[in-house]
PDB file of C-alpha atoms in Angstrom:
ATOM      1  CA  GLU A  27      80.687 109.577  96.259  1.00  0.00           C
ATOM      2  CA  ALA A  28      78.309 110.001  93.337  1.00  0.00           C
ATOM      3  CA  GLY A  29      79.404 108.188  90.115  1.00  0.00           C
ATOM      4  CA  VAL A  30      79.516 109.370  86.464  1.00  0.00           C
ATOM      5  CA  ALA A  31      76.087 110.399  85.308  1.00  0.00           C
ATOM      6  CA  GLN A  32      74.848 110.193  81.769  1.00  0.00           C
ATOM      7  CA  SER A  33      71.617 111.080  80.033  1.00  0.00           C
ATOM      8  CA  PRO A  34      69.515 110.050  78.277  1.00  0.00           C
ATOM      9  CA  ARG A  35      69.917 106.303  78.886  1.00  0.00           C
ATOM     10  CA  TYR A  36      68.287 105.321  75.602  1.00  0.00           C
ATOM     11  CA  LYS A  37      67.652 107.221  72.392  1.00  0.00           C
ATOM     12  CA  ILE A  38      66.008 106.107  69.141  1.00  0.00           C
ATOM     13  CA  ILE A  39      66.317 108.387  66.032  1.00  0.00           C
ATOM     14  CA  GLU A  40      65.993 108.229  62.301  1.00  0.00           C
ATOM     15  CA  LYS A  41      69.119 108.515  60.162  1.00  0.00           C
ATOM     16  CA  ARG A  42      70.097 112.061  59.270  1.00  0.00           C
ATOM     17  CA  GLN A  43      68.568 113.409  62.538  1.00  0.00           C
ATOM     18  CA  SER A  44      70.701 115.004  65.220  1.00  0.00           C
ATOM     19  CA  VAL A  45      71.266 113.752  68.811  1.00  0.00           C
ATOM     20  CA  ALA A  46      73.086 114.894  71.879  1.00  0.00           C
ATOM     21  CA  PHE A  47      74.345 113.092  74.954  1.00  0.00           C
ATOM     22  CA  TRP A  48      75.246 114.545  78.293  1.00  0.00           C
ATOM     23  CA  CYS A  49      77.853 113.467  80.846  1.00  0.00           C
ATOM     24  CA  ASN A  50      78.557 114.713  84.347  1.00  0.00           C
ATOM     25  CA  PRO A  51      81.783 113.234  85.665  1.00  0.00           C
ATOM     26  CA  ILE A  52      82.760 112.471  89.265  1.00  0.00           C
ATOM     27  CA  SER A  53      83.462 115.661  91.159  1.00  0.00           C
ATOM     28  CA  GLY A  54      87.047 116.783  90.922  1.00  0.00           C
ATOM     29  CA  HIS A  55      87.879 114.515  88.065  1.00  0.00           C
ATOM     30  CA  ALA A  56      89.830 116.562  85.472  1.00  0.00           C
ATOM     31  CA  THR A  57      90.017 114.005  82.681  1.00  0.00           C
ATOM     32  CA  LEU A  58      86.927 112.997  80.812  1.00  0.00           C
ATOM     33  CA  TYR A  59      86.526 110.471  77.999  1.00  0.00           C
ATOM     34  CA  TRP A  60      83.867 109.585  75.408  1.00  0.00           C
ATOM     35  CA  TYR A  61      83.875 106.093  74.132  1.00  0.00           C
ATOM     36  CA  GLN A  62      81.739 104.399  71.435  1.00  0.00           C
ATOM     37  CA  GLN A  63      80.981 100.659  72.002  1.00  0.00           C
ATOM     38  CA  ILE A  64      79.484  98.809  69.150  1.00  0.00           C
ATOM     39  CA  LEU A  65      77.754  95.513  69.990  1.00  0.00           C
ATOM     40  CA  GLY A  66      80.251  92.751  70.531  1.00  0.00           C
ATOM     41  CA  GLN A  67      83.326  95.079  70.577  1.00  0.00           C
ATOM     42  CA  GLY A  68      85.270  96.823  73.238  1.00  0.00           C
ATOM     43  CA  PRO A  69      84.895 100.505  73.757  1.00  0.00           C
ATOM     44  CA  LYS A  70      86.661 102.855  71.275  1.00  0.00           C
ATOM     45  CA  LEU A  71      87.911 106.165  72.443  1.00  0.00           C
ATOM     46  CA  LEU A  72      86.257 109.090  70.627  1.00  0.00           C
ATOM     47  CA  ILE A  73      87.700 112.042  72.567  1.00  0.00           C
ATOM     48  CA  GLN A  74      89.595 112.808  75.736  1.00  0.00           C
ATOM     49  CA  PHE A  75      89.427 116.087  77.639  1.00  0.00           C
ATOM     50  CA  GLN A  76      91.756 117.446  80.263  1.00  0.00           C
ATOM     51  CA  ASN A  77      89.770 120.084  82.133  1.00  0.00           C
ATOM     52  CA  ASN A  78      88.118 121.861  79.194  1.00  0.00           C
ATOM     53  CA  GLY A  79      90.826 121.219  76.624  1.00  0.00           C
ATOM     54  CA  VAL A  80      90.935 118.433  74.091  1.00  0.00           C
ATOM     55  CA  VAL A  81      93.885 115.985  74.555  1.00  0.00           C
ATOM     56  CA  ASP A  82      93.022 113.470  71.862  1.00  0.00           C
ATOM     57  CA  ASP A  83      90.200 113.429  69.304  1.00  0.00           C
ATOM     58  CA  SER A  84      92.062 111.486  66.586  1.00  0.00           C
ATOM     59  CA  GLN A  85      89.296 108.917  66.336  1.00  0.00           C
ATOM     60  CA  LEU A  86      86.363 111.311  66.404  1.00  0.00           C
ATOM     61  CA  PRO A  87      84.551 111.526  63.031  1.00  0.00           C
ATOM     62  CA  LYS A  88      84.705 115.255  63.009  1.00  0.00           C
ATOM     63  CA  ASP A  89      82.436 115.622  59.937  1.00  0.00           C
ATOM     64  CA  ARG A  90      79.451 114.552  62.018  1.00  0.00           C
ATOM     65  CA  PHE A  91      80.574 114.307  65.696  1.00  0.00           C
ATOM     66  CA  SER A  92      81.372 117.168  68.066  1.00  0.00           C
ATOM     67  CA  ALA A  93      82.017 117.405  71.717  1.00  0.00           C
ATOM     68  CA  GLU A  94      82.579 120.107  74.297  1.00  0.00           C
ATOM     69  CA  ARG A  95      83.347 120.467  77.919  1.00  0.00           C
ATOM     70  CA  LEU A  96      82.576 123.941  79.034  1.00  0.00           C
ATOM     71  CA  LYS A  97      84.012 125.047  82.350  1.00  0.00           C
ATOM     72  CA  GLY A  98      85.804 121.786  82.682  1.00  0.00           C
ATOM     73  CA  VAL A  99      82.979 119.863  84.280  1.00  0.00           C
ATOM     74  CA  ASP A 100      79.951 118.598  82.222  1.00  0.00           C
ATOM     75  CA  SER A 101      80.416 117.444  78.667  1.00  0.00           C
ATOM     76  CA  THR A 102      78.094 117.001  75.660  1.00  0.00           C
ATOM     77  CA  LEU A 103      78.672 114.758  72.611  1.00  0.00           C
ATOM     78  CA  LYS A 104      76.622 115.562  69.463  1.00  0.00           C
ATOM     79  CA  ILE A 105      76.091 113.590  66.246  1.00  0.00           C
ATOM     80  CA  GLN A 106      74.711 115.574  63.306  1.00  0.00           C
ATOM     81  CA  PRO A 107      73.565 113.990  61.046  1.00  0.00           C
ATOM     82  CA  ALA A 108      73.364 110.433  62.386  1.00  0.00           C
ATOM     83  CA  LYS A 109      74.097 107.390  60.261  1.00  0.00           C
ATOM     84  CA  LEU A 110      72.950 103.797  60.723  1.00  0.00           C
ATOM     85  CA  GLU A 111      76.455 102.749  61.718  1.00  0.00           C
ATOM     86  CA  ASP A 112      76.420 105.135  64.757  1.00  0.00           C
ATOM     87  CA  SER A 113      74.113 102.750  66.504  1.00  0.00           C
ATOM     88  CA  ALA A 114      76.081 101.911  69.653  1.00  0.00           C
ATOM     89  CA  VAL A 115      76.467 102.576  73.350  1.00  0.00           C
ATOM     90  CA  TYR A 116      78.123 105.831  74.121  1.00  0.00           C
ATOM     91  CA  LEU A 117      80.129 105.651  77.302  1.00  0.00           C
ATOM     92  CA  CYS A 118      81.481 108.484  79.390  1.00  0.00           C
ATOM     93  CA  ALA A 119      84.353 107.954  81.807  1.00  0.00           C
ATOM     94  CA  SER A 120      86.333 110.130  84.146  1.00  0.00           C
ATOM     95  CA  ARG A 121      89.464 109.948  86.185  1.00  0.00           C
ATOM     96  CA  PRO A 122      91.488 112.181  88.414  1.00  0.00           C
ATOM     97  CA  ALA A 123      94.216 114.339  86.783  1.00  0.00           C
ATOM     98  CA  GLY A 124      97.821 113.592  86.847  1.00  0.00           C
ATOM     99  CA  GLY A 125     100.018 110.484  86.659  1.00  0.00           C
ATOM    100  CA  THR A 126      99.257 107.081  85.315  1.00  0.00           C
ATOM    101  CA  TYR A 127      98.069 105.459  88.474  1.00  0.00           C
ATOM    102  CA  ASN A 128      94.400 106.414  88.432  1.00  0.00           C
ATOM    103  CA  GLU A 129      91.438 104.295  87.377  1.00  0.00           C
ATOM    104  CA  GLN A 130      88.812 105.220  84.954  1.00  0.00           C
ATOM    105  CA  PHE A 131      85.200 105.310  86.211  1.00  0.00           C
ATOM    106  CA  PHE A 132      82.453 104.711  83.807  1.00  0.00           C
ATOM    107  CA  GLY A 133      78.882 105.944  83.617  1.00  0.00           C
ATOM    108  CA  PRO A 134      76.034 103.628  82.590  1.00  0.00           C
ATOM    109  CA  GLY A 135      76.092 104.651  78.926  1.00  0.00           C
ATOM    110  CA  THR A 136      73.580 105.952  76.394  1.00  0.00           C
ATOM    111  CA  ARG A 137      72.281 103.365  73.944  1.00  0.00           C
ATOM    112  CA  LEU A 138      71.663 104.930  70.643  1.00  0.00           C
ATOM    113  CA  THR A 139      69.603 103.222  67.939  1.00  0.00           C
ATOM    114  CA  VAL A 140      69.557 104.781  64.491  1.00  0.00           C
ATOM    115  CA  LEU A 141      66.737 103.650  62.162  1.00  0.00           C
TER     116      LEU A 141
ATOM    117  CA  LYS B  13      99.610 100.587  66.858  1.00  0.00           C
ATOM    118  CA  GLN B  14      98.612  98.720  69.966  1.00  0.00           C
ATOM    119  CA  GLU B  15      96.355  95.747  69.625  1.00  0.00           C
ATOM    120  CA  VAL B  16      94.587  94.100  72.530  1.00  0.00           C
ATOM    121  CA  THR B  17      93.134  90.568  72.159  1.00  0.00           C
ATOM    122  CA  GLN B  18      90.983  88.582  74.541  1.00  0.00           C
ATOM    123  CA  ILE B  19      90.613  84.861  73.934  1.00  0.00           C
ATOM    124  CA  PRO B  20      88.183  83.096  74.242  1.00  0.00           C
ATOM    125  CA  ALA B  21      85.405  85.378  73.265  1.00  0.00           C
ATOM    126  CA  ALA B  22      83.005  83.305  75.369  1.00  0.00           C
ATOM    127  CA  LEU B  23      83.361  80.898  78.269  1.00  0.00           C
ATOM    128  CA  SER B  24      80.915  78.726  80.286  1.00  0.00           C
ATOM    129  CA  VAL B  25      81.828  77.070  83.485  1.00  0.00           C
ATOM    130  CA  PRO B  26      79.958  75.282  86.338  1.00  0.00           C
ATOM    131  CA  GLU B  27      79.611  77.078  89.630  1.00  0.00           C
ATOM    132  CA  GLY B  28      82.630  76.611  91.932  1.00  0.00           C
ATOM    133  CA  GLU B  29      85.174  76.258  89.137  1.00  0.00           C
ATOM    134  CA  ASN B  30      88.009  78.819  88.851  1.00  0.00           C
ATOM    135  CA  LEU B  31      87.901  81.195  85.940  1.00  0.00           C
ATOM    136  CA  VAL B  32      90.990  82.150  83.964  1.00  0.00           C
ATOM    137  CA  LEU B  33      90.642  85.045  81.557  1.00  0.00           C
ATOM    138  CA  ASN B  34      93.342  86.074  79.106  1.00  0.00           C
ATOM    139  CA  CYS B  35      94.347  89.412  77.707  1.00  0.00           C
ATOM    140  CA  SER B  36      97.295  89.936  75.255  1.00  0.00           C
ATOM    141  CA  PHE B  37      98.733  93.138  73.850  1.00  0.00           C
ATOM    142  CA  THR B  38     101.233  93.730  71.120  1.00  0.00           C
ATOM    143  CA  ASP B  39     103.166  96.775  72.442  1.00  0.00           C
ATOM    144  CA  SER B  40     104.812  96.211  75.848  1.00  0.00           C
ATOM    145  CA  ALA B  41     105.414  99.938  76.447  1.00  0.00           C
ATOM    146  CA  ILE B  42     102.381 100.264  78.673  1.00  0.00           C
ATOM    147  CA  TYR B  43     101.706 102.445  81.798  1.00  0.00           C
ATOM    148  CA  ASN B  44      99.069 100.242  83.265  1.00  0.00           C
ATOM    149  CA  LEU B  45      96.450  97.659  82.557  1.00  0.00           C
ATOM    150  CA  GLN B  46      92.868  97.629  83.903  1.00  0.00           C
ATOM    151  CA  TRP B  47      90.312  94.872  84.172  1.00  0.00           C
ATOM    152  CA  PHE B  48      86.566  95.773  83.954  1.00  0.00           C
ATOM    153  CA  ARG B  49      83.307  93.924  84.280  1.00  0.00           C
ATOM    154  CA  GLN B  50      80.330  94.831  82.175  1.00  0.00           C
ATOM    155  CA  ASP B  51      76.789  93.579  82.865  1.00  0.00           C
ATOM    156  CA  PRO B  52      74.248  93.618  80.027  1.00  0.00           C
ATOM    157  CA  GLY B  53      72.911  97.140  79.341  1.00  0.00           C
ATOM    158  CA  LYS B  54      75.272  98.642  81.947  1.00  0.00           C
ATOM    159  CA  GLY B  55      78.537 100.680  81.947  1.00  0.00           C
ATOM    160  CA  LEU B  56      81.877  99.253  82.922  1.00  0.00           C
ATOM    161  CA  THR B  57      82.876  98.512  86.586  1.00  0.00           C
ATOM    162  CA  SER B  58      86.519  98.605  87.369  1.00  0.00           C
ATOM    163  CA  LEU B  59      87.814  95.417  89.013  1.00  0.00           C
ATOM    164  CA  LEU B  60      91.633  95.737  89.186  1.00  0.00           C
ATOM    165  CA  LEU B  61      94.369  98.132  87.997  1.00  0.00           C
ATOM    166  CA  ILE B  62      97.918  96.860  87.612  1.00  0.00           C
ATOM    167  CA  GLN B  63     100.722  99.336  87.251  1.00  0.00           C
ATOM    168  CA  SER B  64     103.470  98.531  84.720  1.00  0.00           C
ATOM    169  CA  SER B  65     105.937  97.969  87.583  1.00  0.00           C
ATOM    170  CA  GLN B  66     103.667  95.403  89.306  1.00  0.00           C
ATOM    171  CA  ARG B  67     103.431  91.687  88.584  1.00  0.00           C
ATOM    172  CA  GLU B  68     100.054  91.157  90.183  1.00  0.00           C
ATOM    173  CA  GLN B  69      97.157  92.720  91.969  1.00  0.00           C
ATOM    174  CA  THR B  70      94.566  91.048  94.257  1.00  0.00           C
ATOM    175  CA  SER B  71      91.116  91.908  95.522  1.00  0.00           C
ATOM    176  CA  GLY B  72      89.056  89.287  97.173  1.00  0.00           C
ATOM    177  CA  ARG B  73      88.463  86.389  94.919  1.00  0.00           C
ATOM    178  CA  LEU B  74      90.117  88.240  92.082  1.00  0.00           C
ATOM    179  CA  ASN B  75      93.796  88.158  91.100  1.00  0.00           C
ATOM    180  CA  ALA B  76      95.348  89.717  88.036  1.00  0.00           C
ATOM    181  CA  SER B  77      98.872  89.071  86.868  1.00  0.00           C
ATOM    182  CA  LEU B  78     100.835  91.137  84.324  1.00  0.00           C
ATOM    183  CA  ASP B  79     103.829  90.010  82.221  1.00  0.00           C
ATOM    184  CA  LYS B  80     104.944  92.993  80.163  1.00  0.00           C
ATOM    185  CA  SER B  81     107.673  91.167  78.331  1.00  0.00           C
ATOM    186  CA  SER B  82     105.278  88.594  76.871  1.00  0.00           C
ATOM    187  CA  GLY B  83     102.460  91.062  76.455  1.00  0.00           C
ATOM    188  CA  ARG B  84     100.024  89.146  78.703  1.00  0.00           C
ATOM    189  CA  SER B  85      97.704  89.646  81.592  1.00  0.00           C
ATOM    190  CA  THR B  86      95.556  86.994  83.216  1.00  0.00           C
ATOM    191  CA  LEU B  87      92.506  87.538  85.451  1.00  0.00           C
ATOM    192  CA  TYR B  88      91.728  84.669  87.869  1.00  0.00           C
ATOM    193  CA  ILE B  89      88.489  84.496  89.597  1.00  0.00           C
ATOM    194  CA  ALA B  90      88.397  81.802  92.326  1.00  0.00           C
ATOM    195  CA  ALA B  91      85.326  79.644  93.141  1.00  0.00           C
ATOM    196  CA  SER B  92      83.069  81.163  90.524  1.00  0.00           C
ATOM    197  CA  GLN B  93      79.428  82.012  91.311  1.00  0.00           C
ATOM    198  CA  PRO B  94      76.451  82.669  89.027  1.00  0.00           C
ATOM    199  CA  GLY B  95      76.751  86.357  89.946  1.00  0.00           C
ATOM    200  CA  ASP B  96      80.156  86.403  88.176  1.00  0.00           C
ATOM    201  CA  SER B  97      78.349  85.990  84.855  1.00  0.00           C
ATOM    202  CA  ALA B  98      79.197  89.135  82.839  1.00  0.00           C
ATOM    203  CA  THR B  99      81.591  90.258  80.096  1.00  0.00           C
ATOM    204  CA  TYR B 100      85.104  90.922  81.221  1.00  0.00           C
ATOM    205  CA  LEU B 101      87.243  93.557  79.373  1.00  0.00           C
ATOM    206  CA  CYS B 102      90.876  94.488  79.676  1.00  0.00           C
ATOM    207  CA  ALA B 103      92.267  97.900  78.774  1.00  0.00           C
ATOM    208  CA  VAL B 104      95.920  98.989  78.441  1.00  0.00           C
ATOM    209  CA  LYS B 105      97.238 102.528  78.837  1.00  0.00           C
ATOM    210  CA  GLY B 106     100.172 103.078  76.662  1.00  0.00           C
ATOM    211  CA  SER B 107     102.814 105.612  76.122  1.00  0.00           C
ATOM    212  CA  TRP B 108     100.653 107.284  73.494  1.00  0.00           C
ATOM    213  CA  GLY B 109      98.344 108.116  76.370  1.00  0.00           C
ATOM    214  CA  LYS B 110      95.188 106.302  75.172  1.00  0.00           C
ATOM    215  CA  PHE B 111      93.333 103.429  76.687  1.00  0.00           C
ATOM    216  CA  GLN B 112      92.989 100.508  74.233  1.00  0.00           C
ATOM    217  CA  PHE B 113      90.358  97.934  75.005  1.00  0.00           C
ATOM    218  CA  GLY B 114      89.990  94.309  74.075  1.00  0.00           C
ATOM    219  CA  ALA B 115      86.664  92.983  72.824  1.00  0.00           C
ATOM    220  CA  GLY B 116      85.953  91.183  76.009  1.00  0.00           C
ATOM    221  CA  THR B 117      85.285  87.564  77.238  1.00  0.00           C
ATOM    222  CA  GLN B 118      81.653  86.784  77.920  1.00  0.00           C
ATOM    223  CA  VAL B 119      81.439  84.497  80.950  1.00  0.00           C
ATOM    224  CA  VAL B 120      78.461  82.320  82.024  1.00  0.00           C
ATOM    225  CA  VAL B 121      78.571  80.542  85.365  1.00  0.00           C
ATOM    226  CA  THR B 122      75.953  77.840  85.549  1.00  0.00           C
ATOM    227  CA  PRO B 123      74.479  76.816  88.869  1.00  0.00           C
TER     228      PRO B 123
END
């Protein structure tokens, strides 16, 4: 079974530029998460999708971050414009729908450096 | 608001010694708790998932216990090996639906 795919793996941009990350979850997984992990900290949830609907985006800085999951499969996360404090690893995870008994599976992450 | 704490932040042990990693949480109304391993520059790998109704879960050299009433989980790794060197994170899924992560414990196993 293929895992969660993310691209790009690394991105370096200047502040105020825009950037987009892509995630392809495990086939059949209805729930998709985007996390931000700052160096030395645990991942922080940015947004959770159930199929193509948003379940939780309470910690997403909506003035600059946006995410979508068209057709309930792939997802993109965009930052526009980027700030220095956005430097982090952006992790995508997925899990099967329903119940509380299913694990999250993570992709390798995208490491963003904002200069 | 749920807070998840992992102490110590870093740990170094000689090869062969047993590892004991701690995770504490402030709200005992959780659905499950998951332990992950993270290697440098990599994503998270799931190790064990404990449901709220379970007291422990085992996989090979790994054993995780859960005490909801005291807000604690412990991950035991028997007979540590240099390949066990990584950062170990715990995450709790609460009634509010979100997964809340600890900051992790960085483990170094020296040959």
